[in-house]
Tab-separated table of C-alpha atoms and ligand atoms in Angstrom:
chain	number	residue	atom	x	y	z
A	1004	MET	CA	-23.504	27.982	-0.366
A	1005	LEU	CA	-20.876	27.323	2.004
A	1006	GLY	CA	-19.831	25.389	4.825
A	1007	ASN	CA	-20.816	21.588	5.161
A	1008	PHE	CA	-24.031	21.067	7.386
A	1009	SER	CA	-27.134	18.532	8.189
A	1010	TYR	CA	-30.725	19.852	7.868
A	1011	SER	CA	-33.367	18.290	9.268
A	1012	ASN	CA	-36.435	19.694	11.221
A	1013	PRO	CA	-38.557	16.867	13.736
A	1014	THR	CA	-41.556	19.510	14.558
A	1015	ARG	CA	-44.661	18.310	13.086
A	1016	LEU	CA	-46.626	21.517	11.835
A	1017	TYR	CA	-50.481	22.213	12.034
A	1018	PHE	CA	-51.958	25.552	10.529
A	1019	GLY	CA	-55.231	27.176	10.092
A	1020	GLU	CA	-57.789	28.144	11.538
A	1021	ASN	CA	-58.750	24.035	12.377
A	1022	SER	CA	-55.628	23.113	13.455
A	1023	LEU	CA	-56.874	22.656	17.046
A	1024	ASP	CA	-58.961	19.492	15.872
A	1025	PHE	CA	-55.324	17.752	15.213
A	1026	LEU	CA	-54.612	17.718	19.159
A	1027	SER	CA	-56.304	14.577	19.736
A	1028	THR	CA	-54.357	12.794	16.962
A	1029	GLU	CA	-51.205	13.925	18.434
A	1030	LEU	CA	-52.100	13.330	21.961
A	1031	SER	CA	-52.864	9.419	21.177
A	1032	ASN	CA	-48.606	9.562	20.763
A	1033	PHE	CA	-47.741	10.325	23.999
A	1034	GLY	CA	-48.596	8.697	27.447
A	1035	LYS	CA	-51.601	9.828	30.085
A	1036	ASN	CA	-49.647	12.126	32.057
A	1037	VAL	CA	-49.856	15.947	30.579
A	1038	MET	CA	-48.222	18.660	32.437
A	1039	LEU	CA	-50.261	21.612	30.843
A	1040	THR	CA	-48.298	24.827	30.804
A	1041	TYR	CA	-49.768	28.067	30.353
A	1042	GLY	CA	-48.904	31.919	31.173
A	1043	GLY	CA	-50.800	34.686	33.185
A	1044	GLY	CA	-54.435	34.001	31.869
A	1045	SER	CA	-54.672	35.162	28.209
A	1046	ILE	CA	-56.253	31.777	27.304
A	1047	LYS	CA	-58.702	31.676	30.157
A	1048	LYS	CA	-59.785	35.001	28.882
A	1049	SER	CA	-59.684	33.766	25.196
A	1050	GLY	CA	-61.401	30.418	25.941
A	1051	LEU	CA	-58.700	28.014	24.577
A	1052	TYR	CA	-57.703	26.829	28.436
A	1053	GLU	CA	-61.186	25.450	28.102
A	1054	LYS	CA	-60.961	23.662	24.552
A	1055	VAL	CA	-57.983	22.329	25.422
A	1056	VAL	CA	-58.827	20.906	28.630
A	1057	LYS	CA	-61.701	19.466	26.973
A	1058	ILE	CA	-59.694	17.752	24.200
A	1059	LEU	CA	-57.076	16.296	26.333
A	1060	LYS	CA	-59.826	14.543	28.739
A	1061	GLU	CA	-61.890	13.317	26.150
A	1062	ASN	CA	-58.483	11.561	25.364
A	1063	ASP	CA	-57.938	10.334	28.907
A	1064	LYS	CA	-55.260	12.033	29.578
A	1065	VAL	CA	-54.490	12.927	33.805
A	1066	ILE	CA	-53.980	16.983	33.339
A	1067	PHE	CA	-51.464	18.910	35.538
A	1068	GLU	CA	-51.677	22.435	35.135
A	1069	ASP	CA	-48.674	24.545	36.127
A	1070	PRO	CA	-49.522	27.933	35.085
A	1071	GLY	CA	-48.160	31.636	35.649
A	1072	VAL	CA	-45.036	31.145	33.238
A	1073	MET	CA	-44.301	34.894	33.005
A	1074	PRO	CA	-42.992	36.648	29.998
A	1075	ASN	CA	-39.203	36.467	29.821
A	1076	PRO	CA	-39.302	32.878	32.088
A	1077	THR	CA	-37.086	32.881	35.404
A	1078	VAL	CA	-35.078	30.305	36.745
A	1079	GLU	CA	-36.726	29.687	39.976
A	1080	LYS	CA	-40.254	29.328	38.036
A	1081	LEU	CA	-38.153	26.623	35.747
A	1082	TYR	CA	-37.034	24.793	39.439
A	1083	GLU	CA	-40.909	24.839	40.122
A	1084	GLY	CA	-41.921	23.181	36.923
A	1085	CYS	CA	-38.984	20.570	37.086
A	1086	LYS	CA	-40.504	19.674	40.272
A	1087	ILE	CA	-43.962	19.081	38.954
A	1088	ALA	CA	-42.673	17.196	36.155
A	1089	LYS	CA	-40.423	15.149	38.089
A	1090	GLU	CA	-43.311	14.043	40.473
A	1091	ASN	CA	-45.788	13.385	38.415
A	1092	ASN	CA	-43.844	11.512	36.212
A	1093	ILE	CA	-45.131	13.630	32.793
A	1094	ASP	CA	-44.960	12.158	29.235
A	1095	LEU	CA	-45.745	15.590	27.551
A	1096	ILE	CA	-45.676	18.740	28.353
A	1097	LEU	CA	-48.177	20.724	26.800
A	1098	ALA	CA	-47.380	24.695	26.001
A	1099	VAL	CA	-50.199	26.825	25.023
A	1100	GLY	CA	-49.113	30.343	24.910
A	1101	GLY	CA	-46.571	32.240	23.352
A	1102	GLY	CA	-42.620	31.908	22.600
A	1103	SER	CA	-42.158	32.273	26.773
A	1104	VAL	CA	-44.431	29.247	27.594
A	1105	CYS	CA	-42.823	27.496	24.610
A	1106	ASP	CA	-39.093	27.990	26.008
A	1107	TYR	CA	-39.824	27.615	29.585
A	1108	SER	CA	-41.673	24.075	28.725
A	1109	LYS	CA	-38.340	23.196	26.504
A	1110	ALA	CA	-36.519	24.045	29.656
A	1111	VAL	CA	-38.167	21.922	31.915
A	1112	SER	CA	-38.057	18.910	29.193
A	1113	VAL	CA	-34.360	18.552	29.851
A	1114	SER	CA	-34.270	19.710	33.013
A	1115	ALA	CA	-36.862	17.631	35.083
A	1116	TRP	CA	-35.140	14.789	35.329
A	1117	CYS	CA	-31.347	16.136	35.315
A	1118	ASP	CA	-29.166	15.506	38.367
A	1119	GLU	CA	-27.920	18.834	38.257
A	1120	ASP	CA	-28.448	22.604	38.541
A	1121	PRO	CA	-29.880	22.952	34.934
A	1122	TRP	CA	-29.073	26.911	34.688
A	1123	ASP	CA	-25.372	25.699	35.430
A	1124	LYS	CA	-25.355	22.922	33.372
A	1125	TYR	CA	-27.390	24.490	30.355
A	1126	TYR	CA	-27.097	27.753	30.188
A	1127	LEU	CA	-23.738	28.910	31.877
A	1128	ARG	CA	-21.463	25.752	30.901
A	1129	MET	CA	-24.047	25.668	27.763
A	1130	GLU	CA	-23.650	21.411	28.130
A	1131	GLU	CA	-26.436	19.343	25.962
A	1132	PRO	CA	-28.696	17.030	27.742
A	1133	ASN	CA	-27.758	13.887	28.574
A	1134	ASN	CA	-30.355	12.550	30.714
A	1135	LYS	CA	-34.146	11.519	29.928
A	1136	ILE	CA	-35.834	14.451	27.682
A	1137	ILE	CA	-39.745	15.035	28.178
A	1138	PRO	CA	-41.273	15.739	24.653
A	1139	VAL	CA	-43.368	19.252	24.286
A	1140	GLY	CA	-46.021	19.957	22.194
A	1141	CYS	CA	-47.091	23.670	21.535
A	1142	ILE	CA	-50.187	25.121	20.786
A	1143	LEU	CA	-48.929	28.725	19.815
A	1144	THR	CA	-50.854	32.198	20.559
A	1145	MET	CA	-48.223	34.545	20.359
A	1146	VAL	CA	-45.999	34.771	17.224
A	1147	GLY	CA	-42.367	36.383	16.857
A	1148	THR	CA	-40.416	33.779	18.596
A	1149	GLY	CA	-40.375	30.883	16.213
A	1150	SER	CA	-39.869	29.019	19.352
A	1151	GLU	CA	-42.307	26.322	18.045
A	1152	MET	CA	-40.418	24.520	15.270
A	1153	ASN	CA	-36.945	25.215	16.986
A	1154	GLY	CA	-34.622	24.270	20.185
A	1155	GLY	CA	-34.191	27.487	21.450
A	1156	SER	CA	-35.183	28.357	25.098
A	1157	VAL	CA	-34.197	31.638	26.832
A	1158	ILE	CA	-34.292	31.586	30.281
A	1159	THR	CA	-33.870	34.512	33.181
A	1160	ASN	CA	-31.512	34.786	36.218
A	1161	HIS	CA	-32.753	38.241	38.237
A	1162	ASP	CA	-29.854	37.620	40.639
A	1163	SER	CA	-26.939	37.420	38.629
A	1164	LYS	CA	-28.628	39.545	35.774
A	1165	LEU	CA	-28.252	37.290	33.097
A	1166	LYS	CA	-30.724	36.255	30.741
A	1167	ILE	CA	-29.300	33.350	27.913
A	1168	GLY	CA	-30.744	31.626	25.304
A	1169	HIS	CA	-29.733	28.066	24.648
A	1170	VAL	CA	-30.344	26.520	21.129
A	1171	PHE	CA	-30.959	23.193	21.865
A	1172	GLY	CA	-30.477	20.135	19.124
A	1173	ASP	CA	-33.902	18.648	17.195
A	1174	ASN	CA	-34.063	15.958	20.271
A	1175	VAL	CA	-35.882	19.234	22.670
A	1176	PHE	CA	-37.980	20.569	18.724
A	1177	PRO	CA	-41.249	20.299	19.891
A	1178	LYS	CA	-42.509	17.578	18.693
A	1179	PHE	CA	-45.943	18.900	17.246
A	1180	SER	CA	-46.881	22.539	17.035
A	1181	ILE	CA	-50.349	23.894	16.453
A	1182	LEU	CA	-49.939	27.619	14.716
A	1183	ASN	CA	-53.735	28.690	14.702
A	1184	PRO	CA	-53.727	32.381	13.133
A	1185	VAL	CA	-56.692	33.281	14.836
A	1186	LEU	CA	-55.488	32.128	18.283
A	1187	THR	CA	-53.528	35.484	18.050
A	1188	TYR	CA	-56.095	38.019	17.405
A	1189	THR	CA	-56.414	38.635	21.377
A	1190	LEU	CA	-52.724	40.293	21.281
A	1191	PRO	CA	-52.054	43.353	22.421
A	1192	LYS	CA	-51.018	45.967	19.938
A	1193	TYR	CA	-47.932	46.148	21.713
A	1194	GLN	CA	-47.231	42.398	21.965
A	1195	MET	CA	-47.798	42.041	18.390
A	1196	THR	CA	-45.988	44.821	16.833
A	1197	ALA	CA	-42.995	43.640	19.434
A	1198	GLY	CA	-43.439	39.748	17.802
A	1199	PHE	CA	-43.416	41.484	14.014
A	1200	PHE	CA	-40.424	42.941	15.032
A	1201	ASP	CA	-38.805	39.988	16.655
A	1202	ILE	CA	-39.228	38.400	13.192
A	1203	MET	CA	-37.704	41.169	11.234
A	1204	SER	CA	-34.489	40.637	13.544
A	1205	HIS	CA	-34.403	37.026	13.457
A	1206	ILE	CA	-33.690	37.408	9.892
A	1207	LEU	CA	-31.787	40.539	9.787
A	1208	GLU	CA	-29.166	38.723	12.110
A	1209	GLN	CA	-28.856	35.725	10.217
A	1210	TYR	CA	-29.033	37.525	6.215
A	1211	PHE	CA	-26.358	40.159	7.427
A	1212	SER	CA	-23.434	37.924	7.585
A	1213	GLY	CA	-20.989	36.105	4.783
A	1214	ASN	CA	-20.194	37.840	1.472
A	1215	ASP	CA	-21.616	34.459	-0.933
A	1216	ASP	CA	-23.980	34.034	-3.061
A	1217	ASN	CA	-26.433	31.990	-1.103
A	1218	THR	CA	-29.872	30.646	-1.511
A	1219	SER	CA	-30.766	31.452	2.009
A	1220	ASP	CA	-30.196	35.250	1.496
A	1221	TYR	CA	-32.719	35.498	-1.357
A	1222	ILE	CA	-35.220	33.136	1.040
A	1223	MET	CA	-34.798	35.916	3.432
A	1224	GLU	CA	-35.290	38.637	1.423
A	1225	GLY	CA	-38.631	37.592	0.449
A	1226	LEU	CA	-39.743	36.637	4.164
A	1227	LEU	CA	-38.778	40.155	5.052
A	1228	LYS	CA	-40.810	41.765	1.930
A	1229	SER	CA	-44.241	39.471	3.110
A	1230	LEU	CA	-43.619	41.072	6.559
A	1231	ILE	CA	-43.420	44.300	5.764
A	1232	TYR	CA	-46.159	44.130	3.473
A	1233	SER	CA	-48.355	41.976	5.931
A	1234	SER	CA	-47.768	44.331	9.305
A	1235	GLU	CA	-48.783	47.305	7.656
A	1236	ILE	CA	-51.979	45.454	7.197
A	1237	ALA	CA	-51.943	43.944	10.630
A	1238	VAL	CA	-51.736	47.067	12.227
A	1239	ASN	CA	-54.700	48.708	11.008
A	1240	GLU	CA	-56.791	45.498	11.045
A	1241	PRO	CA	-55.683	42.844	13.443
A	1242	GLU	CA	-58.471	40.460	12.353
A	1243	ASN	CA	-57.484	40.418	8.995
A	1244	TYR	CA	-56.761	36.503	8.443
A	1245	GLU	CA	-54.271	36.556	5.494
A	1246	ALA	CA	-52.229	39.417	7.183
A	1247	ARG	CA	-52.099	37.398	10.174
A	1248	SER	CA	-51.126	34.004	8.793
A	1249	ASN	CA	-48.655	35.184	6.425
A	1250	ILE	CA	-46.906	36.723	9.704
A	1251	MET	CA	-47.563	33.409	11.382
A	1252	TRP	CA	-45.740	31.157	8.645
A	1253	ILE	CA	-42.995	33.891	8.247
A	1254	ALA	CA	-42.021	33.916	12.087
A	1255	THR	CA	-41.810	29.847	11.607
A	1256	TRP	CA	-39.422	30.104	8.795
A	1257	ALA	CA	-37.297	33.036	10.216
A	1258	LEU	CA	-35.876	30.691	12.908
A	1259	ASN	CA	-36.873	26.957	12.193
A	1260	THR	CA	-32.622	26.667	11.158
A	1261	LEU	CA	-33.519	26.465	7.426
A	1262	VAL	CA	-32.460	30.012	6.430
A	1263	ALA	CA	-28.911	29.612	8.872
A	1264	LYS	CA	-27.632	27.339	6.696
A	1265	GLY	CA	-24.829	27.934	5.155
A	1266	LYS	CA	-24.301	31.496	7.156
A	1267	THR	CA	-22.441	32.357	9.318
A	1268	THR	CA	-24.794	34.191	11.365
A	1269	ASP	CA	-24.549	37.249	13.415
A	1270	TRP	CA	-27.109	37.585	16.437
A	1271	MET	CA	-25.865	40.849	18.167
A	1272	VAL	CA	-28.831	43.018	18.417
A	1273	HIS	CA	-30.319	39.392	20.749
A	1274	MET	CA	-27.312	39.535	22.783
A	1275	ILE	CA	-27.219	43.089	23.235
A	1276	GLY	CA	-31.426	43.107	23.669
A	1277	GLN	CA	-31.039	40.046	26.063
A	1278	SER	CA	-28.899	41.550	28.609
A	1279	ILE	CA	-31.292	44.848	28.179
A	1280	GLY	CA	-34.124	42.661	29.363
A	1281	ALA	CA	-32.029	40.972	32.263
A	1282	TYR	CA	-32.159	44.512	33.472
A	1283	THR	CA	-35.415	45.902	32.534
A	1284	ASP	CA	-37.674	42.564	32.051
A	1285	ALA	CA	-38.492	44.627	29.054
A	1286	THR	CA	-40.429	42.780	26.342
A	1287	HIS	CA	-38.206	41.173	24.507
A	1288	GLY	CA	-38.930	42.469	20.655
A	1289	MET	CA	-38.599	46.243	21.853
A	1290	THR	CA	-35.338	45.523	23.666
A	1291	LEU	CA	-34.428	44.827	19.862
A	1292	SER	CA	-36.307	47.643	17.832
A	1293	ALA	CA	-34.537	49.885	20.707
A	1294	VAL	CA	-31.323	49.151	19.803
A	1295	SER	CA	-31.031	48.340	15.828
A	1296	MET	CA	-30.821	51.632	14.555
A	1297	ALA	CA	-28.129	52.207	16.496
A	1298	TYR	CA	-26.451	48.892	15.590
A	1299	TYR	CA	-27.167	48.464	12.068
A	1300	ARG	CA	-25.906	52.143	11.222
A	1301	TYR	CA	-22.639	51.496	13.504
A	1302	ILE	CA	-22.146	48.388	11.372
A	1303	MET	CA	-22.883	49.808	7.990
A	1304	PRO	CA	-19.368	50.310	6.782
A	1305	TYR	CA	-18.120	47.165	7.702
A	1306	GLY	CA	-20.839	45.389	5.514
A	1307	LEU	CA	-21.926	47.862	2.553
A	1308	ASP	CA	-22.275	45.396	0.270
A	1309	LYS	CA	-25.005	43.415	1.906
A	1310	PHE	CA	-26.398	46.820	3.275
A	1311	LYS	CA	-26.802	47.869	-0.594
A	1312	ARG	CA	-28.717	44.969	-1.672
A	1313	TYR	CA	-30.928	44.915	1.399
A	1314	ALA	CA	-31.642	48.640	0.443
A	1315	ILE	CA	-32.358	47.721	-3.135
A	1316	ASN	CA	-33.787	44.465	-2.402
A	1317	VAL	CA	-35.992	44.491	0.143
A	1318	TRP	CA	-36.938	48.392	0.378
A	1319	ASN	CA	-36.768	49.095	-3.315
A	1320	VAL	CA	-34.220	51.700	-3.240
A	1321	ASN	CA	-33.601	53.289	-6.124
A	1322	PRO	CA	-29.497	53.107	-6.747
A	1323	GLU	CA	-29.178	55.393	-9.854
A	1324	ASN	CA	-26.795	57.855	-9.614
A	1325	LYS	CA	-25.747	57.420	-5.923
A	1326	ALA	CA	-22.809	56.454	-4.024
A	1327	ASP	CA	-23.055	52.850	-2.266
A	1328	ASP	CA	-23.287	54.693	1.174
A	1329	GLU	CA	-26.127	56.652	0.424
A	1330	ILE	CA	-28.300	53.663	-1.164
A	1331	ALA	CA	-26.968	51.720	2.083
A	1332	LEU	CA	-28.770	54.740	4.389
A	1333	GLU	CA	-31.447	55.032	2.783
A	1334	GLY	CA	-32.386	51.335	3.345
A	1335	LEU	CA	-31.975	51.812	6.742
A	1336	ALA	CA	-34.024	55.071	6.579
A	1337	SER	CA	-36.870	53.086	5.285
A	1338	MET	CA	-36.826	50.509	7.681
A	1339	GLU	CA	-36.575	52.980	10.301
A	1340	ASN	CA	-40.161	54.581	8.923
A	1341	TRP	CA	-41.538	51.287	8.893
A	1342	MET	CA	-40.643	50.680	12.349
A	1343	ASN	CA	-42.064	53.633	13.459
A	1344	LYS	CA	-45.212	53.554	11.148
A	1345	ILE	CA	-46.106	50.182	13.132
A	1346	GLY	CA	-45.878	51.513	16.441
A	1347	LEU	CA	-42.000	50.039	17.962
A	1348	VAL	CA	-40.294	51.591	20.647
A	1349	MET	CA	-37.129	52.874	19.371
A	1350	ASN	CA	-35.143	53.815	22.274
A	1351	ILE	CA	-33.949	51.867	25.443
A	1352	LYS	CA	-34.965	54.894	27.758
A	1353	ASP	CA	-38.613	53.766	27.204
A	1354	LEU	CA	-38.182	50.700	28.188
A	1355	GLY	CA	-36.456	51.450	31.547
A	1356	VAL	CA	-32.904	51.774	30.713
A	1357	THR	CA	-31.059	54.240	33.084
A	1358	ASP	CA	-27.068	55.538	32.174
A	1359	ASP	CA	-25.571	53.412	35.565
A	1360	MET	CA	-27.292	50.427	33.480
A	1361	LEU	CA	-25.069	50.871	30.624
A	1362	VAL	CA	-21.943	49.312	31.719
A	1363	GLY	CA	-23.941	46.311	33.502
A	1364	ILE	CA	-25.754	46.109	30.486
A	1365	ALA	CA	-22.678	45.743	28.234
A	1366	ASP	CA	-21.006	43.342	30.755
A	1367	GLY	CA	-23.693	40.880	30.174
A	1368	THR	CA	-23.818	40.947	26.569
A	1369	PHE	CA	-22.020	37.931	25.447
A	1370	ILE	CA	-19.939	39.013	22.164
A	1371	MET	CA	-20.533	36.820	18.781
A	1372	ASP	CA	-18.545	36.836	15.650
A	1373	GLY	CA	-20.042	35.823	12.644
A	1374	GLY	CA	-21.585	39.292	11.791
A	1375	TYR	CA	-19.595	42.003	9.769
A	1376	LYS	CA	-18.150	43.584	12.626
A	1377	VAL	CA	-17.025	41.748	16.035
A	1378	LEU	CA	-17.800	44.438	18.843
A	1379	THR	CA	-15.365	45.486	21.241
A	1380	HIS	CA	-17.015	46.187	25.253
A	1381	GLU	CA	-16.658	49.857	24.187
A	1382	GLU	CA	-18.540	49.956	21.042
A	1383	ILE	CA	-21.432	48.061	22.684
A	1384	ILE	CA	-21.843	51.115	25.187
A	1385	ASN	CA	-21.388	53.301	22.100
A	1386	ILE	CA	-24.639	51.417	20.570
A	1387	LEU	CA	-26.084	51.960	23.745
A	1388	LYS	CA	-25.786	55.819	24.019
A	1389	ALA	CA	-26.735	55.952	20.849
A	1390	SER	CA	-30.344	53.832	21.414
A	1391	MET	CA	-30.636	56.123	24.871
B	2783	NZQ	O1	-49.254	35.225	29.583
B	2783	NZQ	P1	-50.226	35.483	28.850
B	2783	NZQ	O2	-51.780	36.351	30.091
B	2783	NZQ	O3	-50.589	34.210	27.748
B	2783	NZQ	O4	-49.885	36.757	28.093
B	2783	NZQ	C1	-48.698	36.681	27.414
B	2783	NZQ	C2	-47.870	37.494	27.594
B	2783	NZQ	O5	-48.208	38.465	28.647
B	2783	NZQ	C3	-49.399	37.671	26.334
B	2783	NZQ	N1	-50.099	37.110	25.067
B	2783	NZQ	C4	-49.934	35.815	24.850
B	2783	NZQ	N2	-50.448	35.465	23.632
B	2783	NZQ	C5	-51.799	36.205	23.586
B	2783	NZQ	C6	-51.430	37.096	24.403
B	2783	NZQ	N3	-52.303	37.915	25.252
B	2783	NZQ	C7	-53.717	38.166	24.541
B	2783	NZQ	N4	-53.678	36.934	23.318
B	2783	NZQ	C8	-52.898	36.199	23.117
B	2783	NZQ	N5	-52.773	35.476	22.144
B	2783	NZQ	O6	-48.300	38.245	25.347
B	2783	NZQ	C9	-47.442	38.535	26.465
B	2783	NZQ	C10	-45.951	38.130	26.110
B	2783	NZQ	O7	-45.327	36.757	25.622
B	2783	NZQ	P2	-44.207	35.996	25.388
B	2783	NZQ	O8	-44.953	34.326	25.602
B	2783	NZQ	O9	-43.630	36.546	26.476
B	2783	NZQ	O10	-44.090	36.732	23.712
B	2783	NZQ	P3	-43.109	35.721	23.004
B	2783	NZQ	O11	-43.767	34.730	22.396
B	2783	NZQ	O12	-42.109	37.255	22.137
B	2783	NZQ	O13	-42.136	35.246	24.252
B	2783	NZQ	C11	-40.729	36.091	24.856
B	2783	NZQ	C12	-39.952	35.034	24.940
B	2783	NZQ	O14	-39.214	34.263	24.178
B	2783	NZQ	C13	-37.690	34.355	24.138
B	2783	NZQ	C14	-37.545	35.870	24.289
B	2783	NZQ	O15	-36.370	36.084	24.932
B	2783	NZQ	C15	-38.651	35.641	25.392
B	2783	NZQ	O16	-38.052	35.155	26.793
B	2783	NZQ	N6	-37.336	33.854	22.404
B	2783	NZQ	C16	-37.236	32.719	22.253
B	2783	NZQ	C17	-36.711	32.323	21.269
B	2783	NZQ	C18	-36.475	30.773	20.854
B	2783	NZQ	N7	-37.333	30.438	21.144
B	2783	NZQ	O17	-35.845	30.659	19.779
B	2783	NZQ	C19	-35.880	33.291	20.146
B	2783	NZQ	C20	-36.265	34.854	20.367
B	2783	NZQ	O18	-35.319	35.279	20.029
B	2783	NZQ	C21	-36.470	34.940	21.831
B	2783	NZQ	O19	-35.069	35.361	22.425
B	2784	ZN	ZN1	-35.772	37.234	18.812
């Protein structure tokens, strides 16, 4: 293991079919004013909303509702949420939904009592909160982002065409998260598989960095194999508890900071994907799948040893009598087959990207330097063109 680091994770998880039973226990740790944040209505359809409200009332909480958190939450919505939280002196933000609701709730938690414009402070200047932070709890209904056990909070600003994530410290992680795999059964297939690829991408962004022998890489190979296996079952049998529960658990471990330890980490697929999201408002996981093959084929020669290892250890490519690049390419071809099999979007045109957007998307892509190749602006444009 390289590097010096500290590790702790303050989020308490409740996992399994009966995990909602623990909401009451957790509620006793917080004051009476609860802001209930949720999305566009899926929790009302599924009956989860009623169950949560009942538990909140049984615990004598005063509920302040904040519905309508959109996928890829916007800065305008954030300002609205801050107003509700501040005016009602909120003690706990309870996020019921997917990564968007969770991310948004974290953004409100650090912004409500912030005297400055939170977009400028947290997303443009990347400063840390120095004001009161409202605690967040989460009941997860969509799997993928890892937001249930991390400090990530991604906000979109359509006016400036920027989608930016701030990874806050562990004072912003959810205090608790309830993970019931059954709650994810109602996800439309498009969202479900987008979430599967989001998980894959989180792992690959961390795996494809560094040249040392690192325990995190072995953990990630295990997570990837389990994801590939379970995802193929889940697309055919969405109510297969074993597959859905494994995937829920993989998603949490993929991005709860553990496997990043000792790694420089890449994150360029996410940077390009987020900029595509700022232009198209497309589903997060699909913005990643649509550029991944072009990206990985392009950087493969710069990290050949790791791509070879990926092919052999994750995709079971037989290396006998083959050159290294042949093995690596076979691994990427297996990944592409799997992506097609589970029904992912494989090009950015299908997400609404047009030729005239490419330069702007590249302009809005933050360039990171932890992967095998630091990209230039021109290389990003070439990857986008190859993804059309
Ligand atoms: O709004 P509702 O009606 O709830 O519908 C949602 C939404 O339309 C629906 N949905 C969620 N659970 C459902 C359901 N529909 C039926 N049954 C259920 N059980 O799914 C749609 C998408 O939900 P959303 O929360 O937007 O998806 P996801 O969890 O993928 O979150 C995406 C956001 O997370 C950010 C992304 O950039 C994006 O803004 N990310 C956050 C990260 C983090 N915190 O670390 C990292 C990720 O890389 C990602 O960037
Ligand atoms: Zn992601």
